[in-house]
Amino acid sequence: MFFVLFFLFYYYTIFFSRATWVENIQLLITWFFVYLFLRGYCEKRVDFALSAFSPLALMLSVRLEAVLYILVYFVLLFGLILKKRFYLKERVSILASFSIFWGLFLIISLCCFDPEQIIFNDSSPIQVIINTIRHPEARIAAGPEEKIPYNQQLFIWIFLFYMFGPVFCLILFISLMNFFREDKEMKKKMFVVLFLVLPSFVFLIRPSAQIYIPWTMRRFWGVFVPYVFLMFALFLSNPKNILRFSRKIFVFVSVLLFLFSSFSAFSILGLAEGKGVMGYQREL
């Protein structure tokens, strides 16, 4: 419930859920894929983990970086098999088998349709992520002002801090602090989720979009933002991990964080874009 409240009333949720369709589909597919895999991990059932491949393959038709999600998926799957979290000897359900064949069919079809655009094009998000990993260029400029070159990486981080806002950054900080105080089993589950969505975190270094406009935040809304609020929901469900406040003070602080986090969103709840343009067209 905590996660739902903070995420639904977040500014970018209200804005992008009405202004885009690709990011909405990405949000649905990504977290459905994560849910299936995590359920398989928790119940030690490989059929659920295999079933997660179908929505993951479907994501390739929406976001090109899905290729990297697929690589991460197989690395984690085989890693857990080697650690004997999953057993290939157990019976695989018909649904899991169908998901694997359907996923492979989708991947082969999409790659045959336009392989250069999907994988090898320099403007493809896949190439952006690969180049970011190979050459992150995360240096911080230092020295006399006249000798400091333009540092794009520093500019990106400052821009993202401004666009996320101090309240969201505070929520992220509290979530990280709480994460290290969680029990071992919960840490493992959150690490599994983190590993599954890891490709999207590379956008924190290179967003692969015009960094000078707020539209860039669509890169983070579908995956990074839900993950942060998911970790924050863990803190809200067990605040004594890092805080020793009384229940009343904790509720008061939580309400304040919610209000500050969603304050800007209330201003666009009833916003209908395009009405001004439509009126102008009628006048013409």
XYZ file of C-alpha atoms in Angstrom:
284
model
C 0.000 0.000 0.000
C 2.865 2.393 0.839
C 4.433 1.708 -2.546
C 1.146 2.277 -4.384
C 0.485 5.622 -2.676
C 3.956 7.074 -3.240
C 4.227 5.829 -6.817
C 0.716 6.726 -8.008
C 0.918 10.272 -6.658
C 4.423 10.897 -7.925
C 4.614 13.751 -10.454
C 6.145 11.690 -13.255
C 3.604 8.910 -12.792
C 0.709 11.279 -13.353
C 2.459 12.986 -16.264
C 3.940 10.050 -18.195
C 1.001 7.708 -17.611
C -1.100 10.134 -19.671
C 1.518 11.526 -22.060
C 3.162 8.294 -23.272
C 2.229 4.735 -24.129
C 5.626 3.032 -24.597
C 6.677 3.720 -21.001
C 3.330 2.439 -19.699
C 3.804 -0.844 -21.562
C 7.406 -1.033 -20.371
C 6.262 -0.542 -16.771
C 3.713 -3.360 -17.060
C 5.980 -5.822 -18.895
C 9.097 -5.197 -16.805
C 7.482 -5.654 -13.424
C 5.396 -8.611 -14.563
C 8.631 -10.269 -15.704
C 10.273 -9.391 -12.350
C 7.266 -10.741 -10.434
C 7.374 -14.098 -12.232
C 11.106 -14.526 -11.743
C 11.014 -13.425 -8.088
C 8.122 -15.775 -7.361
C 10.109 -18.602 -8.893
C 13.108 -17.610 -6.751
C 11.066 -17.492 -3.536
C 9.258 -20.785 -4.206
C 12.314 -22.456 -5.804
C 10.274 -23.222 -8.914
C 12.119 -23.012 -12.202
C 8.870 -23.012 -14.207
C 7.993 -19.519 -12.952
C 11.499 -18.282 -13.772
C 11.214 -19.748 -17.275
C 7.756 -18.219 -17.733
C 9.313 -14.807 -17.130
C 11.111 -15.121 -20.469
C 7.926 -14.549 -22.481
C 7.128 -10.993 -21.258
C 10.851 -10.251 -21.351
C 11.017 -11.155 -25.048
C 7.896 -9.083 -25.676
C 9.689 -6.087 -24.173
C 12.035 -6.131 -27.175
C 9.169 -4.772 -29.275
C 8.862 -1.798 -26.922
C 12.376 -0.983 -25.654
C 15.547 -1.942 -27.517
C 17.561 -2.256 -24.313
C 15.499 -5.392 -23.681
C 18.401 -7.259 -25.324
C 20.488 -6.433 -22.258
C 17.634 -7.480 -19.960
C 17.619 -10.836 -21.728
C 21.369 -11.263 -21.205
C 21.033 -10.373 -17.524
C 18.086 -12.772 -17.207
C 20.039 -15.752 -18.528
C 23.122 -14.915 -16.448
C 21.014 -14.829 -13.279
C 18.989 -17.911 -14.251
C 22.043 -20.085 -14.891
C 23.775 -18.645 -11.834
C 20.874 -19.710 -9.616
C 20.813 -23.130 -11.296
C 24.519 -23.575 -10.529
C 23.850 -22.541 -6.929
C 21.059 -25.137 -6.874
C 18.318 -22.622 -6.179
C 16.554 -24.046 -9.225
C 16.650 -27.648 -10.398
C 16.371 -28.471 -14.087
C 15.288 -32.006 -13.193
C 11.953 -30.843 -11.851
C 8.930 -30.976 -14.111
C 8.532 -27.886 -16.297
C 4.929 -26.860 -16.825
C 3.351 -26.558 -20.260
C 2.978 -22.796 -19.703
C 6.708 -22.404 -19.010
C 7.588 -24.405 -22.118
C 5.226 -22.318 -24.220
C 6.727 -19.120 -22.769
C 10.234 -20.181 -23.787
C 9.217 -21.079 -27.366
C 7.045 -17.967 -27.707
C 9.866 -15.765 -26.393
C 12.395 -17.263 -28.805
C 9.936 -16.798 -31.674
C 9.484 -13.107 -30.798
C 13.221 -12.474 -30.509
C 14.037 -14.201 -33.806
C 11.199 -12.382 -35.597
C 12.204 -8.935 -34.306
C 15.911 -9.437 -34.954
C 15.250 -10.705 -38.492
C 13.002 -7.710 -39.132
C 15.747 -5.083 -38.666
C 18.862 -6.376 -36.888
C 21.007 -3.329 -37.691
C 18.517 -0.889 -36.171
C 18.060 -3.007 -33.055
C 21.641 -3.969 -32.275
C 24.236 -2.123 -34.356
C 22.851 1.376 -34.888
C 24.918 3.970 -32.982
C 21.779 5.772 -31.800
C 20.255 2.559 -30.451
C 19.883 2.508 -26.636
C 21.736 -0.813 -26.686
C 24.817 0.816 -28.174
C 24.474 3.755 -25.787
C 24.451 1.399 -22.795
C 27.330 -0.699 -24.147
C 29.438 2.405 -24.825
C 28.574 3.762 -21.389
C 29.829 0.566 -19.759
C 32.992 0.576 -21.870
C 33.675 4.319 -21.485
C 31.667 5.681 -18.524
C 33.661 8.954 -18.398
C 32.448 9.692 -14.892
C 35.324 12.055 -14.077
C 34.691 15.126 -11.953
C 36.296 18.259 -13.384
C 38.762 20.005 -11.083
C 41.279 22.807 -11.506
C 41.353 26.508 -12.413
C 38.117 27.708 -13.991
C 39.734 28.719 -17.289
C 41.226 25.212 -17.690
C 38.153 23.141 -16.821
C 36.531 21.676 -19.951
C 32.794 21.119 -20.168
C 32.058 18.016 -18.122
C 28.947 16.372 -19.508
C 28.807 13.699 -16.807
C 28.768 16.226 -13.986
C 26.093 18.204 -15.801
C 23.957 15.044 -16.192
C 24.137 14.241 -12.476
C 23.269 17.807 -11.464
C 20.391 17.816 -13.938
C 19.054 14.484 -12.631
C 19.286 15.681 -9.012
C 17.275 18.743 -9.989
C 14.692 16.730 -11.941
C 14.234 14.025 -9.298
C 14.064 16.669 -6.602
C 15.517 16.709 -3.077
C 12.583 14.789 -1.560
C 13.020 11.844 -3.936
C 16.780 11.882 -3.290
C 16.081 11.833 0.466
C 13.737 8.867 -0.044
C 16.481 7.119 -2.010
C 19.019 7.786 0.752
C 16.689 6.464 3.485
C 15.914 3.401 1.349
C 19.619 2.609 0.920
C 20.252 3.026 4.651
C 17.367 0.702 5.450
C 18.458 -1.848 2.847
C 21.676 -2.606 4.732
C 19.674 -3.205 7.929
C 17.237 -5.680 6.392
C 17.527 -9.387 7.131
C 19.643 -11.590 4.886
C 16.736 -13.176 3.026
C 15.163 -9.827 2.144
C 18.519 -8.539 0.917
C 18.800 -11.520 -1.409
C 15.341 -10.863 -2.842
C 16.091 -7.186 -3.437
C 19.428 -8.088 -5.018
C 17.604 -10.436 -7.402
C 15.217 -7.631 -8.383
C 18.124 -5.189 -8.716
C 20.052 -7.560 -10.963
C 17.010 -8.128 -13.189
C 16.469 -4.392 -13.792
C 20.163 -3.440 -13.776
C 20.333 -2.310 -17.455
C 18.039 0.633 -16.713
C 20.400 1.917 -14.024
C 22.999 2.649 -16.696
C 20.781 5.542 -17.785
C 21.887 7.297 -14.600
C 25.217 7.741 -16.376
C 23.946 8.256 -19.923
C 20.155 8.762 -20.256
C 20.260 8.222 -24.060
C 17.932 11.203 -24.540
C 18.037 14.975 -24.790
C 19.376 15.748 -21.337
C 18.306 19.385 -21.401
C 14.550 18.683 -21.337
C 12.366 17.059 -18.600
C 11.201 14.466 -21.160
C 14.435 12.629 -20.299
C 12.815 11.415 -17.075
C 10.779 8.866 -19.010
C 13.957 6.763 -19.022
C 13.643 6.360 -15.240
C 9.913 6.353 -14.587
C 9.174 2.770 -15.652
C 11.953 0.968 -13.738
C 14.218 3.070 -11.529
C 11.492 5.079 -9.785
C 9.354 2.011 -8.887
C 12.442 0.231 -7.545
C 13.276 3.165 -5.253
C 9.708 3.364 -3.942
C 9.698 -0.408 -3.491
C 12.767 -0.147 -1.254
C 11.212 2.786 0.593
C 8.066 0.722 1.221
C 10.293 -1.804 3.020
C 11.498 0.974 5.294
C 7.946 2.175 6.002
C 6.869 -1.362 6.879
C 9.691 -1.694 9.428
C 11.027 1.792 10.324
C 12.809 0.686 13.503
C 15.579 -0.728 11.340
C 17.195 2.711 11.218
C 14.943 5.044 13.250
C 13.944 5.006 16.882
C 11.054 7.456 16.609
C 7.774 6.944 18.382
C 4.874 5.784 16.238
C 3.254 9.247 16.172
C 6.434 10.999 15.058
C 7.064 8.336 12.425
C 3.533 8.718 11.005
C 3.947 12.504 10.986
C 7.285 12.315 9.145
C 5.886 9.767 6.654
C 2.892 11.980 5.881
C 5.211 14.967 5.373
C 7.400 12.981 2.975
C 4.323 11.848 1.062
C 2.936 15.383 0.800
C 6.251 16.893 -0.296
C 6.811 14.025 -2.731
C 3.382 14.376 -4.333
C 2.830 18.142 -3.894
C 3.836 19.003 -7.460
C 1.687 16.151 -8.792
C -1.493 17.681 -7.352
C -1.048 20.667 -9.684
C -1.499 18.489 -12.799
C -4.170 16.069 -11.563
C -6.875 17.886 -13.527
C -4.655 19.042 -16.358
C -5.878 18.331 -19.894
C -3.157 19.003 -22.439
C -3.960 20.386 -25.859
C -7.066 22.395 -24.944
C -5.307 25.679 -25.620
C -4.204 24.481 -29.036
C -7.686 23.193 -29.863
C -9.205 26.549 -28.955
C -6.697 28.324 -31.153
C -7.506 25.980 -34.046
C -11.216 26.694 -33.689
C -10.528 30.411 -33.806
C -8.578 29.966 -37.037
